Tab-separated table of C-alpha atoms in Angstrom:
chain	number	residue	atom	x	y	z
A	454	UNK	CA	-245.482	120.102	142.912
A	455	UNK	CA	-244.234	122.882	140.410
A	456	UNK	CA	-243.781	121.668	136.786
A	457	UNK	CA	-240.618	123.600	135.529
A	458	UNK	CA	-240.137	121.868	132.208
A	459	UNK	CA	-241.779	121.778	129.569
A	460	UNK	CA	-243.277	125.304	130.155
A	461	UNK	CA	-244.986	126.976	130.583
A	462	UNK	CA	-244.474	126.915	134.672
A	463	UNK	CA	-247.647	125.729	136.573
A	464	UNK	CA	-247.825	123.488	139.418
A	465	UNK	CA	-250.055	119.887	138.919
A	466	UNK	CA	-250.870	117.157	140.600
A	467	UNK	CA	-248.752	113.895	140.619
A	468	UNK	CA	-251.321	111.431	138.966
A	469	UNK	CA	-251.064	113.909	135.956
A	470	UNK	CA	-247.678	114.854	135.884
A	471	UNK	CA	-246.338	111.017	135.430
A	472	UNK	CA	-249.739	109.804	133.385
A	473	UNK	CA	-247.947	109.246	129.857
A	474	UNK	CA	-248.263	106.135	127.441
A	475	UNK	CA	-246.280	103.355	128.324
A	476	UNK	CA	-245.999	100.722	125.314
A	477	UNK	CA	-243.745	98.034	124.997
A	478	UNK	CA	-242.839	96.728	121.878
A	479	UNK	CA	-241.279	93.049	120.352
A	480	UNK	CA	-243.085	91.543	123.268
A	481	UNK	CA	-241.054	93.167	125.523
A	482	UNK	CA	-242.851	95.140	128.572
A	483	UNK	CA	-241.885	99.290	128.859
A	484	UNK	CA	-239.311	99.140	131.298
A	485	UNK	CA	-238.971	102.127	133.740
A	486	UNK	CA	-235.923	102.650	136.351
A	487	UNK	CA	-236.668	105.004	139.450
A	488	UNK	CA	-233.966	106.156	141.611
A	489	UNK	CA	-232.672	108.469	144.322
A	490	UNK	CA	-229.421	110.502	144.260
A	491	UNK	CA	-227.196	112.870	146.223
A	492	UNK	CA	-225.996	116.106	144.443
A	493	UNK	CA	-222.508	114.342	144.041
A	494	UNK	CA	-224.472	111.186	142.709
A	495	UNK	CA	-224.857	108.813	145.580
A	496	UNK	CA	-227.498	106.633	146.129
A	497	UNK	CA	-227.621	105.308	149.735
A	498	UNK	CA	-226.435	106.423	153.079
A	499	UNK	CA	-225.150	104.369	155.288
A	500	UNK	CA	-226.048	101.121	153.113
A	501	UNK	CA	-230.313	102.632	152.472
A	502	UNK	CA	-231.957	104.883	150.446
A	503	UNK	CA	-234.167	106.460	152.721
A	504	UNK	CA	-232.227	109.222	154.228
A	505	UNK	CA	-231.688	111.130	150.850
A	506	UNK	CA	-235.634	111.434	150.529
A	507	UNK	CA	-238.199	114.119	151.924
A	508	UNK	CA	-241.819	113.594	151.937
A	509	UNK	CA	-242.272	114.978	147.840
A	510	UNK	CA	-240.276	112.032	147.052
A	511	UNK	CA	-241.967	109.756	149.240
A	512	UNK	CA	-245.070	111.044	147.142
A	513	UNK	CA	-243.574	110.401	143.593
A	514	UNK	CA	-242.157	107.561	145.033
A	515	UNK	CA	-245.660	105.999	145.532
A	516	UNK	CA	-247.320	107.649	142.920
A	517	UNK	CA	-244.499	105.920	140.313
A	518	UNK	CA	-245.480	103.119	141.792
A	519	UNK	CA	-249.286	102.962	140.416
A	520	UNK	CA	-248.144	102.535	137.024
A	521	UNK	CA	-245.983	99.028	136.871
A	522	UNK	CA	-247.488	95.463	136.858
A	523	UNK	CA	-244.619	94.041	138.163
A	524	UNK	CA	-241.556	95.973	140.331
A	525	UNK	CA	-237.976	94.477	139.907
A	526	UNK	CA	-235.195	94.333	142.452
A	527	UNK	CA	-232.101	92.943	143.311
A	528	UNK	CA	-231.772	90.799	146.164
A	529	UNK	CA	-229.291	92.667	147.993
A	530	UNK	CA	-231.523	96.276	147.897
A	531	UNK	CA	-234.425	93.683	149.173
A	532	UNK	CA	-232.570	92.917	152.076
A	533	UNK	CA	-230.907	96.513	152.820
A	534	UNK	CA	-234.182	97.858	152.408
A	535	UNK	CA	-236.502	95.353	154.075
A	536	UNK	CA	-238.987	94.752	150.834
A	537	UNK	CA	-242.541	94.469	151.802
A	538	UNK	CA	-245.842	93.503	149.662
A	539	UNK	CA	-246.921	96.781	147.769
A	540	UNK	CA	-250.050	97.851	149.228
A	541	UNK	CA	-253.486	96.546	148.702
A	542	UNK	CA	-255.679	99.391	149.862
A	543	UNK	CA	-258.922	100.661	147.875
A	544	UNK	CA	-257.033	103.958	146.956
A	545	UNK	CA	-254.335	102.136	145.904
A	546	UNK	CA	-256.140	99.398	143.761
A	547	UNK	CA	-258.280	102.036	142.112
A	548	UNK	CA	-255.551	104.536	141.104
A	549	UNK	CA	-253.445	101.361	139.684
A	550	UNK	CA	-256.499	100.236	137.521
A	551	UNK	CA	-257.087	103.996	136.361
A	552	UNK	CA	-253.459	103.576	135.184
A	553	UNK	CA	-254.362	100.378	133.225
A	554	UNK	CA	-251.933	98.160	135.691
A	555	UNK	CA	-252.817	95.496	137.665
A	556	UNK	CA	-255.243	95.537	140.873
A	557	UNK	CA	-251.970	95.044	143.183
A	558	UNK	CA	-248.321	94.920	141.696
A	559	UNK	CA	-245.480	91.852	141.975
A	560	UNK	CA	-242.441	91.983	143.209
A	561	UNK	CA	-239.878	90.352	141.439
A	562	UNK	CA	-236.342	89.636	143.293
A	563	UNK	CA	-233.624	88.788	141.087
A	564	UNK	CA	-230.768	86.592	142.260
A	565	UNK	CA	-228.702	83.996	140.463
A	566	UNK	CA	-227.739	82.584	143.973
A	567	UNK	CA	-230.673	82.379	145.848
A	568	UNK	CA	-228.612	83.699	148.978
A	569	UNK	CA	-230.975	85.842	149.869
A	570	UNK	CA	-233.477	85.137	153.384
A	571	UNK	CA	-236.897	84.048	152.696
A	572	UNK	CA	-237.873	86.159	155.989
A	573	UNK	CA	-238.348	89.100	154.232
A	574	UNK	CA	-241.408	90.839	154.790
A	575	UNK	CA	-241.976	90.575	151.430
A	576	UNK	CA	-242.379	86.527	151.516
A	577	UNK	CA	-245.144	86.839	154.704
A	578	UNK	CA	-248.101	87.029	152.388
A	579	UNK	CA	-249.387	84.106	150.839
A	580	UNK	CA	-251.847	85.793	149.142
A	581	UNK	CA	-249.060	88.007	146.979
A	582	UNK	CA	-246.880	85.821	146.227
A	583	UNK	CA	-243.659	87.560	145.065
A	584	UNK	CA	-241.482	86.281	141.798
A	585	UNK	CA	-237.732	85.348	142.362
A	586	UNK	CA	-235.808	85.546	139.233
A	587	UNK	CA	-233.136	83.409	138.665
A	588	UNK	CA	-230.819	81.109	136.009
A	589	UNK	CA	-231.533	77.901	134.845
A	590	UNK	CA	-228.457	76.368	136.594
A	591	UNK	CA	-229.867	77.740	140.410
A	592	UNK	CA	-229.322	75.226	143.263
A	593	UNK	CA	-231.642	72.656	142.937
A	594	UNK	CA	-232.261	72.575	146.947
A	595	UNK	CA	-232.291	76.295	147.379
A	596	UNK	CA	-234.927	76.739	144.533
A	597	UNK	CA	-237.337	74.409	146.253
A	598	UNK	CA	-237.036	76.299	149.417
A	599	UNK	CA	-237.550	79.777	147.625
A	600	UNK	CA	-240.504	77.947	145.535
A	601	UNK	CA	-242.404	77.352	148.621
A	602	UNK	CA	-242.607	81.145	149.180
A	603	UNK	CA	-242.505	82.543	145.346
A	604	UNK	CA	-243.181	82.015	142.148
A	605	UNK	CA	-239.784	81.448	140.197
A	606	UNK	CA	-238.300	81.844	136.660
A	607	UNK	CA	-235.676	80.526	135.386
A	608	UNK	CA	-233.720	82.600	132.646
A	609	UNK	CA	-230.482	82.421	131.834
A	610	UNK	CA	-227.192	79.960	132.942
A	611	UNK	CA	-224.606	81.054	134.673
A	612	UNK	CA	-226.015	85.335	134.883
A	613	UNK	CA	-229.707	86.401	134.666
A	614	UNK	CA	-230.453	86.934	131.156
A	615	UNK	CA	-232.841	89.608	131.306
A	616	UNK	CA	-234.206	89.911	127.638
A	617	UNK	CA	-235.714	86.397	128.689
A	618	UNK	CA	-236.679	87.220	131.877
A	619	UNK	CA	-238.264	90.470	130.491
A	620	UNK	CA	-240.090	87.985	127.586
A	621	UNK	CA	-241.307	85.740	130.349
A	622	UNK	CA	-242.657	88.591	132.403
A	623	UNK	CA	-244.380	89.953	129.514
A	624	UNK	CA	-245.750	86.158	129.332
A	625	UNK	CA	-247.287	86.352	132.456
A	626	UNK	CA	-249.310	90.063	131.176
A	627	UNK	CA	-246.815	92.277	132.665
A	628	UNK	CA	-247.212	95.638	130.144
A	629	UNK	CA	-244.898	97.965	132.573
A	630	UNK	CA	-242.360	97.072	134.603
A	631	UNK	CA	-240.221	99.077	137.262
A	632	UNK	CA	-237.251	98.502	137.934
A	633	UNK	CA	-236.327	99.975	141.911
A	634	UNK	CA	-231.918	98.729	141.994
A	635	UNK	CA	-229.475	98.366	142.928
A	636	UNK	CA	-226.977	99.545	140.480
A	637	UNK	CA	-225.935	96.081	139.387
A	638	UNK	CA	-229.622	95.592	138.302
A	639	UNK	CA	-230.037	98.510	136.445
A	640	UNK	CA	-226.410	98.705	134.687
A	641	UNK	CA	-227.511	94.960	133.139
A	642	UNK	CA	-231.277	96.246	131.780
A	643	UNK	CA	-229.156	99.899	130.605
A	644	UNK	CA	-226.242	97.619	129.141
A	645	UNK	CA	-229.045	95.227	127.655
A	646	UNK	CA	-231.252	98.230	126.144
A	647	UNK	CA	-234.151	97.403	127.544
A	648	UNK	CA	-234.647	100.717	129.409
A	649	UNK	CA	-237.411	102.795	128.191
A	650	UNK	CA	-237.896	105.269	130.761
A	651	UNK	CA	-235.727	106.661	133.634
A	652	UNK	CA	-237.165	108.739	136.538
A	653	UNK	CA	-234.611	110.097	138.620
A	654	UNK	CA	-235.057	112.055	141.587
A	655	UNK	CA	-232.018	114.716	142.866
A	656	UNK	CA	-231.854	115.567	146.369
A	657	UNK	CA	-230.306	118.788	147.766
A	658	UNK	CA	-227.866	116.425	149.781
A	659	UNK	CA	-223.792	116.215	149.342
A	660	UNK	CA	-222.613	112.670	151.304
A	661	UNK	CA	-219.448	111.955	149.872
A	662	UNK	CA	-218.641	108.440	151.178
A	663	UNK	CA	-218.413	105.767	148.770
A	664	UNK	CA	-221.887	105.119	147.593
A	665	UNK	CA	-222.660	103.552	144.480
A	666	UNK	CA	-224.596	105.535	141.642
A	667	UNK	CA	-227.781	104.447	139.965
A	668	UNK	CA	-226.291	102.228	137.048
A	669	UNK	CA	-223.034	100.393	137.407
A	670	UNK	CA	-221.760	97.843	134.672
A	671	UNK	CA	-218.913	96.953	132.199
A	672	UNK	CA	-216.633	99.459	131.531
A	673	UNK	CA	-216.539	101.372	128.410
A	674	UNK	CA	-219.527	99.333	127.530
A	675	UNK	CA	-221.241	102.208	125.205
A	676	UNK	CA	-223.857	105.024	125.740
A	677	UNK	CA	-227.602	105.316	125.460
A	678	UNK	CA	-229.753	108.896	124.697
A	679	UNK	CA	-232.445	109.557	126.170
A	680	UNK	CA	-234.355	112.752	125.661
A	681	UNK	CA	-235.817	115.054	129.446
A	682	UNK	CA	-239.095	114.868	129.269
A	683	UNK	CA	-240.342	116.823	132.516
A	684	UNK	CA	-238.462	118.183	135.717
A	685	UNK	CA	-240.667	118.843	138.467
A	686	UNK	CA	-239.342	120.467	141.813
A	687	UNK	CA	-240.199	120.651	145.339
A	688	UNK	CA	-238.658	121.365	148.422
A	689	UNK	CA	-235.176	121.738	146.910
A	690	UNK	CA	-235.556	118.236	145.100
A	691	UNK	CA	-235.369	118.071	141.254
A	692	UNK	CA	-237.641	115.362	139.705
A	693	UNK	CA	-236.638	114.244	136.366
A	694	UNK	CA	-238.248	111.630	134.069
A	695	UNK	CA	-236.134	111.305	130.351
A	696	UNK	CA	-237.310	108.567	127.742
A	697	UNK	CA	-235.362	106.688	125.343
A	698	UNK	CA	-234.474	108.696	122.435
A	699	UNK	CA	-236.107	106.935	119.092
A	700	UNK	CA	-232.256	107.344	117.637
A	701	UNK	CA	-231.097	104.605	119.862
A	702	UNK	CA	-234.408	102.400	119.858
């Protein structure tokens, strides 16, 4: 992987290159977004993300990963993308612990409708027991089903309010959180200003089409700085990671 900015050049190994303090402040967990996009700013083909990666971004990908306690996602990118438990493996558990996270990291489906199928592969193991995040007005039957499979919480009425969900996680111990989509998702947590980090990988891809981009919400809702931290590249892929300017904290 070849560092490009800050100089000088030099190439360096993931674990270093995204190793940075991550502090939350207010009670609120550091909230990351990571996401995938096409030259002309697309972010799925054909309904998934997987076709705009290579295997560098499979890498940062997984290496992003080691860093959050808890990984956030809507339920409709669960179900395009088949969500699984993140993995448990000695590597795994040991480069997450180096990074001050938890042993294994949580997912944490959002949904206000609870529509979503609890045959995910992410619901198979009892012993990681995702988190469904929804309001406090959820169907009463469909939140018992989904509480035989999850742990739930409850924050806001008739939306997700995520500066309570975001409190509640950071309840639980969560110090980092990632959020992984869809656009919905991450429009809310921009729109909210709860984003403190934002990793964005380009690929060397043009698809047209009618993809959504990484952060959809209310129009004309405002703006938010954040400053480029690092751009990496590989393979004709641009890695950036920006932070939150302190202007607009």
């Amino acid at each position: 992987m070849h560092r490009i900015f800050p100089p000088p050049l030099t190439d360096l190994d993931l674990d270093i290159a995204y190793t940075a303090p991550r502090v939350g402040v207010d009670g609120q967990p550091w909230l990351m977004i990571n996401m995938i996009a096409s030259l002309d700013g697309g972010t799925s083909i054909d309904g998934v993300s997987g076709p705009l990666g290579g295997p560098s971004d499979k890498d940062v990908f997984s290496c992003i990963r080691t860093f959050p306690d808890i990984i956030l996602v809507g339920s409709a990118t669960a179900v395009a993308e088949s969500y699984s438990s993140p993995p448990t493996s000695v590597s795994s558990r040991a480069s997450r612990l180096t990074n001050g996270a938890w042993p294994t990291a949580r997912i944490a489906l959002v949904s206000a409708s609870l529509t979503f199928p609890l045959d995910l592969p992410m619901f198979m193991r009892p012993d990681q027991r995702p988190l469904v995040i929804t309001t406090d007005t959820a169907d009463p039957h469909k939140l018992a089903k989904v509480g035989e499979k999850a742990d739930v919480i409850q924050a806001g009425t008739d939306a997700v309010d995520f500066v309570q969900a975001l409190k509640k996680l950071g309840e639980l111990g969560a110090r980092v959180i990632l959020s992984e989509g869809g656009s919905n998702i991450n429009g809310q947590l921009i729109e909210a200003s709860l984003v403190n980090e934002i990793l964005l990988t380009v690929a060397p891809l043009a698809i047209a089409g009618n993809s959504q981009r990484i952060a959809t919400g209310i129009a004309n809702s405002g703006s938010t700085d954040f400053d480029l931290q690092q751009v990496l590249t590989d393979g004709h892929y641009l890695f950036l990671r920006y932070l939150r300017s302190p202007s607009t904290s």
